[in-house]
C-alpha positions as a LaTeX table, in Angstrom:
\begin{tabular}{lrrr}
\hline
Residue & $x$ (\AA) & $y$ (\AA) & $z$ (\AA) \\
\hline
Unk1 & $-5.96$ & 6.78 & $-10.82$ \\
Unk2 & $-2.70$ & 7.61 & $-12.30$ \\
Unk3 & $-0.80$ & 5.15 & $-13.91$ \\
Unk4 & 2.60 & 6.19 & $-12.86$ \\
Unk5 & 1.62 & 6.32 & $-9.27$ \\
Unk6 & 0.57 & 2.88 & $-9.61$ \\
Unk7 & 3.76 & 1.96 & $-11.32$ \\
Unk8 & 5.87 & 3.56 & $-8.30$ \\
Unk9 & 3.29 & 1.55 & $-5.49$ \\
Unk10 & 4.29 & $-1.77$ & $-7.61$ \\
Unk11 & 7.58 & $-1.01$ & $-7.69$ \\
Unk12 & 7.93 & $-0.40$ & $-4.01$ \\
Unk13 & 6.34 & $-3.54$ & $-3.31$ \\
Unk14 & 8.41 & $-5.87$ & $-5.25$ \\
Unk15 & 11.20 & $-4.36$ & $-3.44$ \\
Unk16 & 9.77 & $-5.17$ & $-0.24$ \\
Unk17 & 8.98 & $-8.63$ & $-1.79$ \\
Unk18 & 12.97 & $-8.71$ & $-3.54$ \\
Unk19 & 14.33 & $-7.89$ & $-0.01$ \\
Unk20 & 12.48 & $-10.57$ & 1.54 \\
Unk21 & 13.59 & $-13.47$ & $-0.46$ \\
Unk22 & 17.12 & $-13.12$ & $-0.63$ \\
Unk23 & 18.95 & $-16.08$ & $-1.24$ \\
Unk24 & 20.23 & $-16.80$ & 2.70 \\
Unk25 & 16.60 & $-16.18$ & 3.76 \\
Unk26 & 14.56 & $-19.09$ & 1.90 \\
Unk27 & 13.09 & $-20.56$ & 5.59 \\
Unk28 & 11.24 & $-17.58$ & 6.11 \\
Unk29 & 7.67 & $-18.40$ & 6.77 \\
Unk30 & 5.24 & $-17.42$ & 3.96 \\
Unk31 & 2.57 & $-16.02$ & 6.06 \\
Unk32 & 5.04 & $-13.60$ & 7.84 \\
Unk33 & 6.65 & $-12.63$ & 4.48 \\
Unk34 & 2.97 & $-11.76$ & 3.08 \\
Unk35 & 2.39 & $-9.83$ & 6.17 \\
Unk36 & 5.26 & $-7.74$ & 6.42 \\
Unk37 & 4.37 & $-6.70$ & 2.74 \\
Unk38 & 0.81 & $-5.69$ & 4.17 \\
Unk39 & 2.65 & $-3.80$ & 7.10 \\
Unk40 & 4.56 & $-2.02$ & 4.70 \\
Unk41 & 1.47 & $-1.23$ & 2.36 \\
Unk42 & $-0.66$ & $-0.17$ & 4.89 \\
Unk43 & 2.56 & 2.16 & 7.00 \\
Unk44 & 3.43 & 3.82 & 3.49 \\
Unk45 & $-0.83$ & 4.70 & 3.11 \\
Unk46 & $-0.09$ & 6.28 & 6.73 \\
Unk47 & 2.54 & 8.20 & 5.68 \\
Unk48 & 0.54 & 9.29 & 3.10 \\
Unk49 & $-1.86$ & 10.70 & 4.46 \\
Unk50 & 0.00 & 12.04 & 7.39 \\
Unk51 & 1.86 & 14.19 & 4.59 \\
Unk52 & $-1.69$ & 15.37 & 2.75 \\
Unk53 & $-2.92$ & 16.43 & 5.63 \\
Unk54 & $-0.53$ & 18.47 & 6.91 \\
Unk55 & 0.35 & 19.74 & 3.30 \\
Unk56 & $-3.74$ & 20.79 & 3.10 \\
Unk57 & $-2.91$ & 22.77 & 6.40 \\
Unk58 & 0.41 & 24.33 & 5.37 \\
Unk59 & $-1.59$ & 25.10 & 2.41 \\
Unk60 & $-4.49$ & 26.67 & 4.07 \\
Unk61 & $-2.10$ & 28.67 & 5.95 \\
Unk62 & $-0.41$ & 30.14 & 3.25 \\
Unk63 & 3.03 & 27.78 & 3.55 \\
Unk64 & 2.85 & 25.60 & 0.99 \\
Unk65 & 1.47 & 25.87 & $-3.06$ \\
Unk66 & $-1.46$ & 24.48 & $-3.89$ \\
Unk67 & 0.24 & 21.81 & $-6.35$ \\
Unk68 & 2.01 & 20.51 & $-3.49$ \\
Unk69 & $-1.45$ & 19.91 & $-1.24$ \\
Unk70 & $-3.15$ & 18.67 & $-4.55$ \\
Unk71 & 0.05 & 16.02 & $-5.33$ \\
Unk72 & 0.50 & 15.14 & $-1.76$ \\
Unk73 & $-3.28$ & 14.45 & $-1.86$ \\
Unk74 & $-3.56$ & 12.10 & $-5.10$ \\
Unk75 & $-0.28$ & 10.34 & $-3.47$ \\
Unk76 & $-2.67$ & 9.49 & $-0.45$ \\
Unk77 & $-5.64$ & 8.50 & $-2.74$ \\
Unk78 & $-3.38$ & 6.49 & $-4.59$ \\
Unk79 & $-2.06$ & 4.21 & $-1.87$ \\
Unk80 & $-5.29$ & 4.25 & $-0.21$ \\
Unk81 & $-7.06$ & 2.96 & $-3.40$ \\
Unk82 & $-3.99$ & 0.15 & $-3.27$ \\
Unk83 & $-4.96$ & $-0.77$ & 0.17 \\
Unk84 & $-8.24$ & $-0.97$ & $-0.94$ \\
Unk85 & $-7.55$ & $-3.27$ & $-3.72$ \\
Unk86 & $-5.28$ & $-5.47$ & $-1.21$ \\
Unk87 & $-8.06$ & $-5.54$ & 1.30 \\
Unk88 & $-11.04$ & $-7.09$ & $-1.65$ \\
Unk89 & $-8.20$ & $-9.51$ & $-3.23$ \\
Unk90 & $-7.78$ & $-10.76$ & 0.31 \\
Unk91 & $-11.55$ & $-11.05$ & 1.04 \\
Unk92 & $-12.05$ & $-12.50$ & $-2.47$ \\
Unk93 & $-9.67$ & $-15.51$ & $-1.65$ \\
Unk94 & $-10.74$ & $-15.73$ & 1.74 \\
Unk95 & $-14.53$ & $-16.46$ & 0.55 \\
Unk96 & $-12.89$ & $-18.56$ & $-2.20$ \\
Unk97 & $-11.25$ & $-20.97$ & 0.43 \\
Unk98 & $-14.36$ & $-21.27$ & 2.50 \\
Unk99 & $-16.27$ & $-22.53$ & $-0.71$ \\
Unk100 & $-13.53$ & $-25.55$ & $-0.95$ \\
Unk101 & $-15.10$ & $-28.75$ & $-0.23$ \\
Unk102 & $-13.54$ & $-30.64$ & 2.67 \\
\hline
\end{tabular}
């Protein structure tokens, strides 16, 4: 994993986190706040891949360098591995509230 891509992943969610707690906008609901940061996560993995896939086939015939396929490629992995992360936390503190004692 490469640290800058994780840097650019963090900054683009705090963004979407900055944007969504402006000062005017303080009675949105939590749960729709945290899921419009997961919608944005998991549209940007999309895009992602959308854009390594068709750079491996531009690639494979003959429009596009190899560094681009390979880059466009570790930009997937990279959000993919975030969405992965995302998913366990979520999981882990799902599991974590079902241990709770009533």
């Amino acid at each position: 994993m490469n640290p800058m891509l994780v840097a650019k992943a963090y900054g683009a969610v705090q963004k979407q986190v900055s944007g969504l707690h402006e000062e005017g906008s303080r009675t949105h609901d939590v749960g729709a706040s945290f899921s419009k940061v997961l919608n944005g996560a998991m549209e940007q993995t999309l895009k992602s891949t959308q854009n390594a896939e068709s750079q491996m086939i531009a690639h494979s015939q003959g429009k596009a360098e190899l560094i681009d396929a390979v880059t466009a490629v570790a930009t997937a992995e990279a959000s993919l591995e975030s969405v992965i992360a995302i998913r366990d936390q979520v999981i882990s503190a799902y599991q974590e509230i079902l241990r709770m004692p009533i």
